[in-house]
Short mmCIF file of C-alpha atoms in Angstrom, two decimals:
data_model
loop_
_atom_site.label_atom_id
_atom_site.label_comp_id
_atom_site.label_asym_id
_atom_site.label_seq_id
_atom_site.Cartn_x
_atom_site.Cartn_y
_atom_site.Cartn_z
CA ASP A 1 11.22 112.48 149.13
CA THR A 2 14.46 113.63 148.12
CA GLU A 3 17.04 112.09 150.08
CA VAL A 4 18.93 109.47 151.72
CA THR A 5 18.87 108.32 154.57
CA GLN A 6 21.78 106.10 156.21
CA THR A 7 20.93 104.05 160.37
CA PRO A 8 22.94 103.83 162.15
CA LYS A 9 24.55 107.65 162.42
CA HIS A 10 26.51 106.20 164.26
CA LEU A 11 28.65 102.91 164.88
CA VAL A 12 31.24 100.80 167.46
CA MET A 13 31.61 97.94 167.05
CA GLY A 14 35.13 95.11 168.54
CA MET A 15 37.29 93.15 165.49
CA THR A 16 35.38 90.50 166.00
CA ASN A 17 31.39 91.81 165.21
CA LYS A 18 30.15 91.38 162.46
CA LYS A 19 27.55 94.41 162.06
CA SER A 20 25.45 95.77 158.82
CA LEU A 21 25.11 99.99 157.53
CA LYS A 22 21.78 100.87 155.77
CA CYS A 23 21.28 103.64 153.02
CA GLU A 24 17.34 103.54 151.91
CA GLN A 25 16.80 106.34 148.73
CA HIS A 26 12.98 106.87 147.31
CA MET A 27 14.87 108.54 144.87
CA GLY A 28 13.98 106.31 142.43
CA HIS A 29 18.01 106.51 141.72
CA ARG A 30 19.43 103.88 139.80
CA ALA A 31 23.17 104.56 140.87
CA MET A 32 24.08 103.52 144.39
CA TYR A 33 27.69 104.29 146.41
CA TRP A 34 29.74 103.70 149.13
CA TYR A 35 32.33 106.03 149.96
CA LYS A 36 34.50 105.94 153.34
CA GLN A 37 35.85 109.12 155.04
CA LYS A 38 39.00 109.45 156.84
CA ALA A 39 38.99 112.87 159.24
CA LYS A 40 39.98 115.34 157.39
CA LYS A 41 40.60 113.12 153.91
CA PRO A 42 37.92 113.50 150.75
CA PRO A 43 35.85 110.81 150.65
CA GLU A 44 37.31 107.83 148.74
CA LEU A 45 34.82 106.26 146.27
CA MET A 46 34.50 102.09 147.58
CA PHE A 47 31.69 100.35 146.09
CA VAL A 48 29.09 101.32 142.87
CA TYR A 49 25.77 99.71 142.69
CA SER A 50 23.94 100.26 139.39
CA TYR A 51 20.94 99.04 138.20
CA GLU A 52 21.07 96.31 141.75
CA LYS A 53 24.32 94.71 140.24
CA LEU A 54 27.88 95.64 141.66
CA SER A 55 29.24 97.82 138.04
CA ILE A 56 32.68 99.01 140.51
CA ASN A 57 35.06 97.40 143.06
CA GLU A 58 37.50 100.07 143.68
CA SER A 59 40.82 97.32 144.99
CA VAL A 60 38.27 97.44 148.84
CA PRO A 61 39.39 94.10 151.68
CA SER A 62 36.33 91.16 151.33
CA ARG A 63 36.14 92.21 155.60
CA PHE A 64 33.72 94.90 153.25
CA SER A 65 30.60 93.26 151.93
CA PRO A 66 28.16 95.03 149.76
CA GLU A 67 24.47 93.52 149.41
CA CYS A 68 22.16 95.32 146.51
CA PRO A 69 19.03 93.51 148.28
CA ASN A 70 16.80 96.22 145.28
CA SER A 71 16.95 99.41 143.76
CA SER A 72 15.85 101.74 147.19
CA LEU A 73 18.13 99.64 149.43
CA LEU A 74 22.27 99.62 149.62
CA ASN A 75 23.89 97.40 152.16
CA LEU A 76 27.53 97.73 153.54
CA HIS A 77 27.73 94.92 155.38
CA LEU A 78 30.31 94.94 158.39
CA HIS A 79 32.70 91.64 159.52
CA ALA A 80 36.91 90.89 160.97
CA LEU A 81 37.74 95.34 160.88
CA GLN A 82 40.40 96.72 161.63
CA PRO A 83 41.30 100.61 163.23
CA GLU A 84 42.07 101.89 160.76
CA ASP A 85 38.51 100.86 159.20
CA SER A 86 37.32 103.57 162.01
CA ALA A 87 35.55 105.87 159.34
CA LEU A 88 32.88 107.52 158.13
CA TYR A 89 30.84 106.02 155.91
CA LEU A 90 29.03 107.78 153.35
CA CYS A 91 25.94 105.80 150.84
CA ALA A 92 25.40 108.16 147.65
CA SER A 93 22.71 108.16 144.69
CA SER A 94 22.07 109.68 141.42
CA GLN A 95 19.56 109.22 138.64
CA GLU A 96 22.05 106.92 136.67
CA GLY A 97 25.55 105.84 137.54
CA ARG A 98 26.84 108.54 134.18
CA GLY A 99 29.61 111.66 136.07
CA THR A 100 27.01 113.86 134.58
CA ASN A 101 24.44 113.34 137.83
CA GLU A 102 24.18 115.11 140.14
CA GLN A 103 25.09 112.25 143.10
CA PHE A 104 23.32 113.06 146.22
CA PHE A 105 24.56 111.93 149.96
CA GLY A 106 23.69 110.62 152.80
CA PRO A 107 23.80 111.94 156.76
CA GLY A 108 26.85 109.33 157.01
CA THR A 109 27.64 105.89 159.43
CA ARG A 110 30.57 107.54 161.57
CA LEU A 111 32.26 104.09 162.23
CA THR A 112 35.07 102.82 165.10
CA VAL A 113 36.25 99.70 165.02
CA LEU A 114 38.18 99.09 168.52
CA ALA B 1 45.96 109.21 136.47
CA GLN B 2 43.35 111.11 136.84
CA ARG B 3 44.38 113.81 139.94
CA VAL B 4 42.34 116.94 141.19
CA THR B 5 44.98 119.42 143.97
CA GLN B 6 43.18 122.05 145.77
CA PRO B 7 46.44 123.79 146.99
CA GLU B 8 44.44 125.63 150.25
CA LYS B 9 43.41 123.83 152.43
CA LEU B 10 41.70 126.74 154.22
CA LEU B 11 40.72 129.71 152.72
CA SER B 12 39.48 132.88 155.28
CA VAL B 13 38.23 136.85 154.10
CA PHE B 14 35.27 138.79 154.74
CA LYS B 15 32.62 139.44 154.14
CA GLY B 16 31.94 141.80 150.18
CA ALA B 17 35.76 140.25 149.35
CA PRO B 18 35.27 139.11 146.25
CA VAL B 19 36.40 134.93 146.70
CA GLU B 20 38.43 132.21 144.53
CA LEU B 21 38.98 128.26 145.78
CA LYS B 22 41.57 127.45 142.89
CA CYS B 23 40.71 123.42 141.40
CA ASN B 24 42.86 121.85 138.77
CA TYR B 25 43.36 118.34 137.49
CA SER B 26 44.95 115.77 135.81
CA TYR B 27 42.95 113.21 133.32
CA SER B 28 43.45 112.12 129.92
CA GLY B 29 40.30 112.28 128.92
CA SER B 30 37.52 115.29 128.42
CA PRO B 31 36.48 115.62 132.09
CA GLU B 32 33.49 115.16 133.95
CA LEU B 33 34.59 118.74 136.70
CA PHE B 34 32.44 119.61 139.78
CA TRP B 35 32.17 121.44 143.08
CA TYR B 36 30.57 119.85 146.53
CA VAL B 37 29.40 121.71 149.14
CA GLN B 38 29.77 121.06 152.49
CA TYR B 39 27.93 123.21 155.81
CA SER B 40 28.98 122.64 158.91
CA ARG B 41 25.93 119.91 159.82
CA GLN B 42 25.18 119.44 156.72
CA ARG B 43 25.56 116.66 154.54
CA LEU B 44 27.73 117.63 151.12
CA GLN B 45 26.39 118.94 148.27
CA LEU B 46 26.57 119.46 144.77
CA LEU B 47 26.76 123.20 144.60
CA LEU B 48 27.93 123.27 140.62
CA ARG B 49 28.80 121.19 137.98
CA HIS B 50 30.68 122.69 134.43
CA ILE B 51 28.16 121.38 131.95
CA SER B 52 25.56 123.49 133.09
CA ARG B 53 27.92 126.15 133.41
CA GLU B 54 25.44 128.11 135.57
CA SER B 55 25.55 130.28 138.20
CA ILE B 56 25.08 128.81 142.01
CA LYS B 57 24.44 131.46 145.24
CA GLY B 58 26.30 133.73 143.23
CA PHE B 59 29.47 131.33 142.54
CA THR B 60 30.92 131.01 139.30
CA ALA B 61 33.50 128.16 137.81
CA ASP B 62 34.70 128.11 134.25
CA LEU B 63 36.52 125.02 132.92
CA ASN B 64 39.61 126.09 131.67
CA LYS B 65 41.38 123.37 129.57
CA GLY B 66 44.90 125.62 128.67
CA GLU B 67 46.14 125.54 132.32
CA THR B 68 43.43 122.04 133.62
CA SER B 69 41.99 124.90 135.95
CA PHE B 70 37.89 124.95 137.55
CA HIS B 71 38.30 126.85 140.25
CA LEU B 72 35.50 128.54 141.92
CA LYS B 73 34.38 131.55 141.49
CA LYS B 74 32.63 134.39 144.28
CA PRO B 75 32.21 138.42 143.13
CA PHE B 76 31.05 139.84 146.83
CA ALA B 77 31.79 136.30 150.34
CA GLN B 78 29.33 136.04 152.49
CA GLU B 79 29.04 134.48 155.88
CA GLU B 80 27.05 131.81 154.77
CA ASP B 81 29.33 130.57 151.63
CA SER B 82 31.37 129.49 155.20
CA ALA B 83 32.05 125.90 154.01
CA MET B 84 34.31 123.33 152.78
CA TYR B 85 34.15 122.75 149.76
CA TYR B 86 35.63 120.47 147.22
CA CYS B 87 36.70 120.57 143.27
CA ALA B 88 35.56 116.76 142.26
CA LEU B 89 36.36 115.00 138.90
CA TYR B 90 34.59 112.49 137.22
CA GLY B 91 36.92 109.95 135.47
CA ALA B 92 36.54 105.55 134.80
CA ASN B 93 33.84 105.11 135.98
CA ASN B 94 34.55 106.95 139.43
CA LEU B 95 34.33 110.18 140.79
CA PHE B 96 37.89 111.90 142.65
CA PHE B 97 37.90 114.41 145.25
CA GLY B 98 40.53 117.01 145.61
CA THR B 99 41.32 117.53 149.19
CA GLY B 100 38.82 120.48 149.60
CA THR B 101 38.99 124.32 150.62
CA ARG B 102 37.35 125.15 154.32
CA LEU B 103 36.81 128.39 153.17
CA THR B 104 35.68 131.15 156.44
CA VAL B 105 34.35 134.14 155.77
CA ILE B 106 34.31 137.51 158.55
CA PRO B 107 32.26 139.74 159.35
#
């Protein structure tokens, strides 16, 4: 399996809801990433997990809470989001967290916050 | 601070014509640069990276440290090259993307 999968593909939620985004890879990669991409903008890094430990949190609001249950799974828990959080959320993985490693991207979850 | 600039949001060329997508960067350290591509309805994927000095799908990119550039070139554009292209720089444990250039190859 050489793909990064993400579920759900689409998610609509209210500002008081709690939801989770899921990401999975079975390539044996030890680094996993969450990016946020607004329309017509480039992806922006949110979190990096390296060997199941959070190594980078790019000053993301606490209403976004990442979790890495094991080396193949990455979750993003959402709570009390704002409409401006509506975006495409991309998951990626790489062999390790080094810059020279290619990052493999998932198809994304398109999130709409009402 | 690191920054990646892609001056052209849109670029159209005719099939068979040469194409060059511009990328300039700003980074105080030794940069690691990449080109990522997103074809219609497909996921973002790596096209090439500067350390490999390889040609992928006929595309090449040379790192010019003097001009702080990493332009993507192809001598003869094909229709299947139509896509969104992002230049990206790895620095400070982060992959920074440029704003992207949408390339359209006209048949």
